[in-house]
Coordinates of C-alpha atoms in Angstrom, one line a residue:
Chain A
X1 CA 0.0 0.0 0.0
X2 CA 1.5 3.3 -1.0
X3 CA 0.2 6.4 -0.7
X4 CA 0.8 9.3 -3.1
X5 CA 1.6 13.0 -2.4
X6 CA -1.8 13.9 -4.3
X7 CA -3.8 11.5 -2.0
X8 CA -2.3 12.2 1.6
X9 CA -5.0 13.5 2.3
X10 CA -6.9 11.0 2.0
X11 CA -5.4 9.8 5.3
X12 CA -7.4 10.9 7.3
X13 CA -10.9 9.0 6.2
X14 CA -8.7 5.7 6.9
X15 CA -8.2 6.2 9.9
X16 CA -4.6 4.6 10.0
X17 CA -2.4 4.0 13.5
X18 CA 0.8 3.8 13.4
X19 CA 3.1 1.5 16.2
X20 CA 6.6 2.4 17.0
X21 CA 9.3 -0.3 16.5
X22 CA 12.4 -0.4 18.6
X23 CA 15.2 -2.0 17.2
X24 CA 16.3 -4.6 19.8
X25 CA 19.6 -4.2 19.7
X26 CA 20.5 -0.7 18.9
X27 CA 17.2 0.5 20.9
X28 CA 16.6 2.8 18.4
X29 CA 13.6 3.3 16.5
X30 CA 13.8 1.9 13.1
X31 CA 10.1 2.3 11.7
X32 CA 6.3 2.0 12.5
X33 CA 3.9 -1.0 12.5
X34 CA 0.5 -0.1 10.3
X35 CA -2.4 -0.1 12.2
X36 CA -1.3 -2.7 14.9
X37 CA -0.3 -5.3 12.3
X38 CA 3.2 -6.8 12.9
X39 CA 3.3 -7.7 9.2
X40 CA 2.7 -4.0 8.0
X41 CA 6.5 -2.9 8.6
X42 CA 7.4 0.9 7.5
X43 CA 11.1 1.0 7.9
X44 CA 12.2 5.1 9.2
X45 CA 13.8 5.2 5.3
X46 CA 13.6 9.0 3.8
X47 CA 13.2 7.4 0.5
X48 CA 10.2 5.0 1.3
X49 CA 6.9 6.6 0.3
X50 CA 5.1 4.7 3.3
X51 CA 7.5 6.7 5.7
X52 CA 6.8 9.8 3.2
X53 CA 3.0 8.9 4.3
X54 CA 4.0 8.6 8.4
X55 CA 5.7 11.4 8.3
X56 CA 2.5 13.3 6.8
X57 CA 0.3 11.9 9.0
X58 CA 2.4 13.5 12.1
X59 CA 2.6 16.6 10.3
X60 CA -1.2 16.5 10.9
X61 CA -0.5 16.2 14.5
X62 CA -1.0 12.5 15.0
X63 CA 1.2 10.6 17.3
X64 CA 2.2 7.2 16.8
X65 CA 1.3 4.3 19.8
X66 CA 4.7 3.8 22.0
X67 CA 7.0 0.3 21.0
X68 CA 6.2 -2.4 23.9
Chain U
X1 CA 29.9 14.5 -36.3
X2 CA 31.9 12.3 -34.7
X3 CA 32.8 8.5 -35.4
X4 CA 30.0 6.6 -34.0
X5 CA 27.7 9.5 -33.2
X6 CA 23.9 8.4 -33.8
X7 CA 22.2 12.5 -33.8
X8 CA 18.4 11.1 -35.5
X9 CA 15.0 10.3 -34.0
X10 CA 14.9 7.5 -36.6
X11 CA 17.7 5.1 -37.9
X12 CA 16.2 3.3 -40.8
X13 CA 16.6 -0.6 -41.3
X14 CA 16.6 -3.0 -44.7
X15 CA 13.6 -4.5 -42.5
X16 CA 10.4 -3.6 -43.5
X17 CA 8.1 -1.3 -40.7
X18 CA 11.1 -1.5 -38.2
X19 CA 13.5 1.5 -37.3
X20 CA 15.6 1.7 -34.4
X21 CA 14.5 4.9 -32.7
X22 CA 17.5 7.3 -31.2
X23 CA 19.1 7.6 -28.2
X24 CA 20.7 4.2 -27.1
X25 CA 18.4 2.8 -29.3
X26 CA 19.1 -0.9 -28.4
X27 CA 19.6 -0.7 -24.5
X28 CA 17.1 0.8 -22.5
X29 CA 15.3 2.2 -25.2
X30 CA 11.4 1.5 -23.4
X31 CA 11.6 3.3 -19.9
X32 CA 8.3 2.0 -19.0
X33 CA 8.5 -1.2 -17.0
X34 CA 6.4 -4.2 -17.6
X35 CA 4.8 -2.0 -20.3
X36 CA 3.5 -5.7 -22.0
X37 CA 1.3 -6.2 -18.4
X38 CA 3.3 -9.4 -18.0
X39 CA 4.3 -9.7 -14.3
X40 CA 1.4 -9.6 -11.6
X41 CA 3.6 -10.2 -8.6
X42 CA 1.1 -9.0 -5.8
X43 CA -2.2 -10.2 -7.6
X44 CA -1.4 -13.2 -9.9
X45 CA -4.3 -11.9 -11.9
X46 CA -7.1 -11.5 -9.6
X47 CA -9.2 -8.4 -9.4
X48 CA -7.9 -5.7 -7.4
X49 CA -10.5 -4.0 -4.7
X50 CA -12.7 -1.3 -6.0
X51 CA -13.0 -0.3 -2.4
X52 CA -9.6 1.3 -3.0
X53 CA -8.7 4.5 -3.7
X54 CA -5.0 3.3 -4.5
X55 CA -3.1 0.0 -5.3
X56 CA -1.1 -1.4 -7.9
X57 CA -2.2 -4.1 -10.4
X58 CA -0.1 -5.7 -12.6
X59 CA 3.7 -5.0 -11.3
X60 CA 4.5 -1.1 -12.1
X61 CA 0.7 0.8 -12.9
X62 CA -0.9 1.8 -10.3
X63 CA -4.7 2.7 -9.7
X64 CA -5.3 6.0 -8.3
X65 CA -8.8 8.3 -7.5
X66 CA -10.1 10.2 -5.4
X67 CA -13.3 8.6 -4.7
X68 CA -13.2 4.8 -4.1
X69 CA -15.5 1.9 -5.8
X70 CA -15.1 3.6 -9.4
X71 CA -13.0 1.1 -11.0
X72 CA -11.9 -2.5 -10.6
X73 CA -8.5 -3.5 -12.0
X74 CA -7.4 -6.7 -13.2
X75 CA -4.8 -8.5 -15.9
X76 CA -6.6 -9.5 -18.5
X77 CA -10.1 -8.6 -17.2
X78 CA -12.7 -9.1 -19.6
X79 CA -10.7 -12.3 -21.3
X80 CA -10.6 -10.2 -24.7
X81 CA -7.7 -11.2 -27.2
X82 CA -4.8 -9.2 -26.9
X83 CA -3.3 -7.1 -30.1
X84 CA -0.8 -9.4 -31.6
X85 CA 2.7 -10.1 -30.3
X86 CA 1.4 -9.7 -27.1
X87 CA -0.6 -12.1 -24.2
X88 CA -1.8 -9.8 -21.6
X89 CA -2.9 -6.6 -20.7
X90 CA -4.5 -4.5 -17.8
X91 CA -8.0 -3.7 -17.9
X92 CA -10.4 -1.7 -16.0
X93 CA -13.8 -1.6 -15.6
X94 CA -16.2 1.2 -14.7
X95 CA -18.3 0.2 -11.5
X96 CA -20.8 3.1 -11.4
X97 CA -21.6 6.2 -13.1
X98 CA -19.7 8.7 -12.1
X99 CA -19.7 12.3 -12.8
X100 CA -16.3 14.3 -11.4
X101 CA -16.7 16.9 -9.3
X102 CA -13.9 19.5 -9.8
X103 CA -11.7 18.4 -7.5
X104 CA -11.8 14.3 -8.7
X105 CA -9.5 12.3 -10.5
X106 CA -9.4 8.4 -11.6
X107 CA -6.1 6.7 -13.5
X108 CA -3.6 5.0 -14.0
X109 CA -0.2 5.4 -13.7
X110 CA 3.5 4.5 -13.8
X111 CA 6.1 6.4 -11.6
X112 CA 9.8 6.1 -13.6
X113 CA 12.6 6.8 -11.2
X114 CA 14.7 9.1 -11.8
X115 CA 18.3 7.1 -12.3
X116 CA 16.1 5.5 -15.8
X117 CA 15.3 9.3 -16.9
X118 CA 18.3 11.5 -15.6
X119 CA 20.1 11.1 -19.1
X120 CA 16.8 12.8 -20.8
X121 CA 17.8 16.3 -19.0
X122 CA 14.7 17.4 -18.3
X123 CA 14.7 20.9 -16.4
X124 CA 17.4 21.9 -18.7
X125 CA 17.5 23.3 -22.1
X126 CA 19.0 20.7 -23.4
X127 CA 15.3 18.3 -22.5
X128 CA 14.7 15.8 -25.0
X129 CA 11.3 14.5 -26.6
X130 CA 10.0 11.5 -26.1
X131 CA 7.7 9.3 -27.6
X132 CA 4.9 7.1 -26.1
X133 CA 3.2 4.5 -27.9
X134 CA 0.5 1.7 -26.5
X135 CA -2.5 -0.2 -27.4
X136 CA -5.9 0.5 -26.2
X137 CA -9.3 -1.6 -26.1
X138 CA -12.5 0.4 -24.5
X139 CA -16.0 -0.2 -25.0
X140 CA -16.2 3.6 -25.5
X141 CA -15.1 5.5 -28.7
X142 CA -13.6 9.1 -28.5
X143 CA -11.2 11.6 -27.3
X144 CA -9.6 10.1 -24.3
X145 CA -6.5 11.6 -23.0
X146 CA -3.4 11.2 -20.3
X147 CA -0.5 13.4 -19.6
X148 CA 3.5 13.3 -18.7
X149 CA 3.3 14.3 -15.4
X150 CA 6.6 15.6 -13.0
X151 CA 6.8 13.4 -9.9
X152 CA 6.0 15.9 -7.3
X153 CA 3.0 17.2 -9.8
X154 CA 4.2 20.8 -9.9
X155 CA 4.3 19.9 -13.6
X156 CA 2.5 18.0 -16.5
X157 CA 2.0 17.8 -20.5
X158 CA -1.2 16.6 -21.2
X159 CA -2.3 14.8 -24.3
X160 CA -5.2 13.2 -26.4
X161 CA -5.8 10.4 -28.6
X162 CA -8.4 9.0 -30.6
X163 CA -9.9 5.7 -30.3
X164 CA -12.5 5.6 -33.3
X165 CA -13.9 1.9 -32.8
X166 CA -15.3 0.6 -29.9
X167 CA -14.2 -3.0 -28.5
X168 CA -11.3 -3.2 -31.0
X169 CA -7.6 -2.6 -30.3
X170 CA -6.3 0.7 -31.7
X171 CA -2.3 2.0 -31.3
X172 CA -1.8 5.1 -30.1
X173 CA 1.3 7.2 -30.5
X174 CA 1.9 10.3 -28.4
X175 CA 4.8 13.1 -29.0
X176 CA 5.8 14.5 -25.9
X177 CA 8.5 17.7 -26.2
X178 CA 11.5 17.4 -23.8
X179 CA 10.7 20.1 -20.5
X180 CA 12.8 22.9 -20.0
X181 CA 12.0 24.0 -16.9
X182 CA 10.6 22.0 -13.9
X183 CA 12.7 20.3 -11.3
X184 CA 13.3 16.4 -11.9
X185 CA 14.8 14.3 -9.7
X186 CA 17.6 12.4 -11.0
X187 CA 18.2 9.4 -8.3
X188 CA 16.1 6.7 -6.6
X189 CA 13.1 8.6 -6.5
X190 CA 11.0 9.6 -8.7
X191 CA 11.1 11.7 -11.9
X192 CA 7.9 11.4 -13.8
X193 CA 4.5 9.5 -14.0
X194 CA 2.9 8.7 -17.9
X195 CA -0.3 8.8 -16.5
X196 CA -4.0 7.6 -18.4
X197 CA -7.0 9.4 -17.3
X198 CA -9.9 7.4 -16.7
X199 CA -12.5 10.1 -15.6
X200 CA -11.0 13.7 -14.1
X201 CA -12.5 16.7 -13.5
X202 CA -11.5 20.2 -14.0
X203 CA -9.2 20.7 -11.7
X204 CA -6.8 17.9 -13.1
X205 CA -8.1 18.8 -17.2
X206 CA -6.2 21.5 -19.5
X207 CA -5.2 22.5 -22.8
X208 CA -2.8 19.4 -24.4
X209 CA 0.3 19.7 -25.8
X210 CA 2.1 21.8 -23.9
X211 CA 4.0 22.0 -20.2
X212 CA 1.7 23.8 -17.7
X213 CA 2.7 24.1 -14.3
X214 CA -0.2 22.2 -12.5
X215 CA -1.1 18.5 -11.9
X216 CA -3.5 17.4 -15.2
X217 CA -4.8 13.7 -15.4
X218 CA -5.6 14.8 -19.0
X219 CA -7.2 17.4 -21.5
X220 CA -10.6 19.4 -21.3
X221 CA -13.6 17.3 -22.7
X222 CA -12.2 13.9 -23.0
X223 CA -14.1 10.6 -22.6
X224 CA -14.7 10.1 -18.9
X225 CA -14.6 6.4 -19.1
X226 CA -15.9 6.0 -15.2
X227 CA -18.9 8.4 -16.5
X228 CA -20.7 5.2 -18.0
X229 CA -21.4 2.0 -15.7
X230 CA -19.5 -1.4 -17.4
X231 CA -17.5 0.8 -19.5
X232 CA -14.1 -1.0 -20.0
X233 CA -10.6 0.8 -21.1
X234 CA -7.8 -2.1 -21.6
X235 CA -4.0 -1.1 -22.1
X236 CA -0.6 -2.5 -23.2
X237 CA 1.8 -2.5 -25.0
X238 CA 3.2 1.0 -23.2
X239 CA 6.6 2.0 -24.5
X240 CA 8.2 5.4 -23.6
X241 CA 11.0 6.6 -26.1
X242 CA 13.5 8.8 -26.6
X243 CA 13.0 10.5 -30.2
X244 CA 10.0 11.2 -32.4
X245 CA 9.1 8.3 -33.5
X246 CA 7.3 5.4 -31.9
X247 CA 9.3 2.0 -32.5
X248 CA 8.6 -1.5 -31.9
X249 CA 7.7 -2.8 -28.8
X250 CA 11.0 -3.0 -26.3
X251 CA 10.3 -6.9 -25.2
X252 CA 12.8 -8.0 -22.4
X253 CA 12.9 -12.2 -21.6
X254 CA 10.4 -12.8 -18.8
X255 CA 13.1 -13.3 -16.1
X256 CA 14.9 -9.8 -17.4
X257 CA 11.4 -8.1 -16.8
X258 CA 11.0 -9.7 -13.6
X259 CA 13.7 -8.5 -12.4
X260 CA 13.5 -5.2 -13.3
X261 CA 10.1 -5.2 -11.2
X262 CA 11.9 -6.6 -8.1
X263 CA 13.7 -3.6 -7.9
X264 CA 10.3 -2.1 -6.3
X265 CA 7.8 -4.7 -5.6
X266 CA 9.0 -8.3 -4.8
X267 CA 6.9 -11.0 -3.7
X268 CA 9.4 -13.0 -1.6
X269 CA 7.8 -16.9 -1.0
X270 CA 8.2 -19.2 1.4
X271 CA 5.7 -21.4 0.8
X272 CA 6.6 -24.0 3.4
X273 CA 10.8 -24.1 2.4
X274 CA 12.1 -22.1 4.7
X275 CA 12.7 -23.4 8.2
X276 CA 15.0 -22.3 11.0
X277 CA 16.0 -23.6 14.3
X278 CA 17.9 -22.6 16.9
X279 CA 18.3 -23.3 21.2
X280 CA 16.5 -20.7 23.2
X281 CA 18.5 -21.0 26.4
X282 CA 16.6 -18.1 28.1
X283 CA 14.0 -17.8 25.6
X284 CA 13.4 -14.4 24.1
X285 CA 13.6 -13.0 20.6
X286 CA 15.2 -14.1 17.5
X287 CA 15.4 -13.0 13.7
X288 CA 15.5 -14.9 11.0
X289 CA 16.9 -12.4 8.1
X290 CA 16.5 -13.1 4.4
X291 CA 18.4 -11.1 1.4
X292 CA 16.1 -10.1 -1.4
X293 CA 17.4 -10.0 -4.9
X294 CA 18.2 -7.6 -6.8
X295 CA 18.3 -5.1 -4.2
X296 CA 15.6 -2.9 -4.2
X297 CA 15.2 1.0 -4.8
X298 CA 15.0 1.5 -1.2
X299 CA 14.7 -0.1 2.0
X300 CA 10.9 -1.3 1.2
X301 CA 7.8 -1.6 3.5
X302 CA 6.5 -5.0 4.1
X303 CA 2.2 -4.1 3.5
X304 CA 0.0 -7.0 2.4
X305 CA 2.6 -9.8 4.0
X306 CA 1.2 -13.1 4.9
X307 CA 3.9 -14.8 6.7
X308 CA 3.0 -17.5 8.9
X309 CA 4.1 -20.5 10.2
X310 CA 3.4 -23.9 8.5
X311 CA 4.6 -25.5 11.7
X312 CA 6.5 -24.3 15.2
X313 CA 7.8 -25.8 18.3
X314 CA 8.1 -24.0 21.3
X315 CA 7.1 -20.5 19.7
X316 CA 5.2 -18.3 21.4
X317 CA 4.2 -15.9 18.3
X318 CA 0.8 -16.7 15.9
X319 CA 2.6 -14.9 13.1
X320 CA 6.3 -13.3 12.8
X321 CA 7.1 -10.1 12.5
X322 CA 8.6 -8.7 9.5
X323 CA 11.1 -5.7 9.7
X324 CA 13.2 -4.6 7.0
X325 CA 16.7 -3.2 7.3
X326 CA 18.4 -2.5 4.1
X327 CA 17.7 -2.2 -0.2
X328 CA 18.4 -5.9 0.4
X329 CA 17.9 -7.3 4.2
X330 CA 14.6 -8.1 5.7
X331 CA 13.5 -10.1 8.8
X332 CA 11.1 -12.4 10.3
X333 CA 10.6 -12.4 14.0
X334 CA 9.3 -14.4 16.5
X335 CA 9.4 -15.1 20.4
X336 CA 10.4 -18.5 21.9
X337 CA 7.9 -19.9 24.7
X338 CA 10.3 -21.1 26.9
X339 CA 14.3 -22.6 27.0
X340 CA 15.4 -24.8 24.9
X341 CA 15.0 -25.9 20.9
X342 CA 12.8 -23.4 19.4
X343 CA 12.1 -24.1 15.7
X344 CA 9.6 -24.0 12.8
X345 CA 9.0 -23.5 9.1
X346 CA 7.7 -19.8 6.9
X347 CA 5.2 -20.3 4.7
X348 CA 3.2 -17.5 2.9
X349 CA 4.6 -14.5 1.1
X350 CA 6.4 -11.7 2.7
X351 CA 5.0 -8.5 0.1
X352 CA 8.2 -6.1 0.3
X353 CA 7.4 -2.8 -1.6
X354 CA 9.7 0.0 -2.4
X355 CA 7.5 1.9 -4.8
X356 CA 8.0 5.5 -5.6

């Protein structure tokens, strides 16, 4: 699923989460889980469009559920 | 001119109807990928979801609107005969009829990074023309249009084209000029997006044949082919040129195209082969990492996965997690129950998508 600049906006009427994922052993974050789903990976890549997406969605002023 | 210098849109050849079009004419010549609607990686020729408002059929195009249940997508929908020299194409069909409000767009698309269009130097004065040719089926007859558009939409060239017969293939060749102004981007993102309008309205319509700086889907009165319920608009054959001439058909081997299309979608299957094992002696976490190949334009997302196990011992996870780490490098992760020999084996298809 990837979401393009003209249809960010679109967003919002999905009414997507986002999860944090800590890497285990850096403890860093390396990316989001989509809606809960711990096969929906969005690595924290500049280049990936899904990230592109995340980061438009905090833009908004959404925050993303802490990593467990 | 200098020995070996090729400076024509057409080089003529002793075979008839063929010419080898400018412009490395041999290598790389099509910059559209999968332009013969060959590979299907995350459908396998099913239907895509009219309850979209975005997703990719066949490996490359993607579906995009503003509204969802317009269209549904599928290779091959409709089971018509495909021109000759080709087996598949993508079709759509219309699932309602829809009149566009201003703002609303339908089509289809393909997004060509910018390291396959760099060489073209668009944004410069020295921008070349291209050509695009394709094939095109609808149950509609008409004016229908698309455009060239620049990834980041500040930018676009719409066009038309005629399709005179309904339910019939017709070729279509379009002559784009080169863009002189603009801003491309010349890496691993993208650089621009031959888009096909499917039903737009005003907002994303203009005056073809010529750059405007806005975001057009296509030209002012053009068929609106999700105005009329069951209408049906079938495509392939898409080839994107440098030059002014449309040439044959660019056709790669199967594996060669493939490949190509890994670079941002690849379907990565288990399907009950790939097992791992290891000794938990305190239990906890454990990644099992795979290399994808060719490496891919970025590190991709892992959407639409279905990774499961086919069979585990002493793991405490239904599924496993999927994180990706690299262009190449992605893993699956799971949670031993308890000390001790923890192992199992993948099945299902991790969906690894670096899409521009």
């Amino acid at each position: 699923m990837v979401f393009l600049p003209e249809q960010l906006y679109w967003l919002r009427s999905y009414k997507m989460n986002y999860k944090l994922v800590i890497n285990p052993y850096t403890q860093k974050e390396q990316g989001v889980y989509l809606n809960g789903n711990t096969s929906n990976f969005i690595p924290f890549d500049p280049d990936n469009t899904d990230y592109q997406a995340y980061l438009k969605w905090v833009a908004e002023g959404n925050t993303p559920e802490a990593a467990e | 001119m200098a020995y070996g210098t090729v400076n024509a849109d057409v080089i003529g050849t002793s075979v008839a109807g063929s010419n080898l079009g400018a412009g490395n004419a041999t290598l790389m010549k099509n910059r559209i990928l999968n332009g013969s609607m060959v590979i299907d990686q995350r459908n396998a020729g099913a239907a895509i979801s009219a309850a979209n408002l975005t997703g990719y059929t066949v490996d490359r195009w993607s579906y995009t609107a503003s509204q969802t249940l317009k269209f549904t997508a599928q290779q091959n929908q409709g089971s018509v005969t495909p021109p000759a020299g080709f087996t598949n194409y993508l079709g759509f069909t219309s699932q309602t009829a829809f009149s566009p409000a201003s703002s609303d767009f339908t089509g289809v698309f393909q997004a060509i990074e910018g390291y396959n269009w760099q060489d073209l130097g668009y944004g410069t004065a020295n921008a070349k023309a291209v050509t695009a040719s394709f094939w095109v089926y609808s149950s509609l007859t008409g004016t229908f249009s698309g455009a060239l558009r620049v990834y980041g939409y500040a930018r676009s060239y719409p066009f038309s084209y005629s399709v005179p017969v309904a339910n019939t293939w017709t070729q279509i060749t379009i002559n784009i000029a080169g863009d002189t102004g603009g801003t491309y981007n010349t890496g691993n993102n993208g650089a621009v997006l031959l888009t096909f309008n499917l039903g737009s309205g005003s907002t994303f319509l203009g005056t073809g044949g010529a750059w405007t700086a806005s975001n057009l889907f296509g030209t002012t009165g053009s068929v609106n082919v999700a105005g009329t319920n069951g209408a049906t608009f079938y495509i392939t054959g898409v080839q994107l040129e440098v030059g002014s001439s449309a040439t044959g058909f660019e056709y790669r081997q199967y594996g060669q195209e493939l490949a190509l299309c890994q670079r941002y979608c690849n379907a990565f299957v288990f399907a009950n082969s790939a097992g791992f094992t290891y000794n938990a002696s305190g239990g906890g976490n454990y990644i099992v990492s795979y290399y994808t190949i060719p490496n891919m334009r970025t590190t991709p997302s892992s959407t639409g996965s279905s990774v499961t196990f086919a069979s585990s011992y002493n793991v405490s996870d239904a599924t496993p997690s999927i994180v990706t780490y690299t262009s190449a490098m992605f893993g699956l992760g799971l949670h031993s129950s308890a000390s001790g020999n923890t192992y199992g084996v993948f099945t299902g298809t991790a969906l690894l998508a670096a899409e521009l």
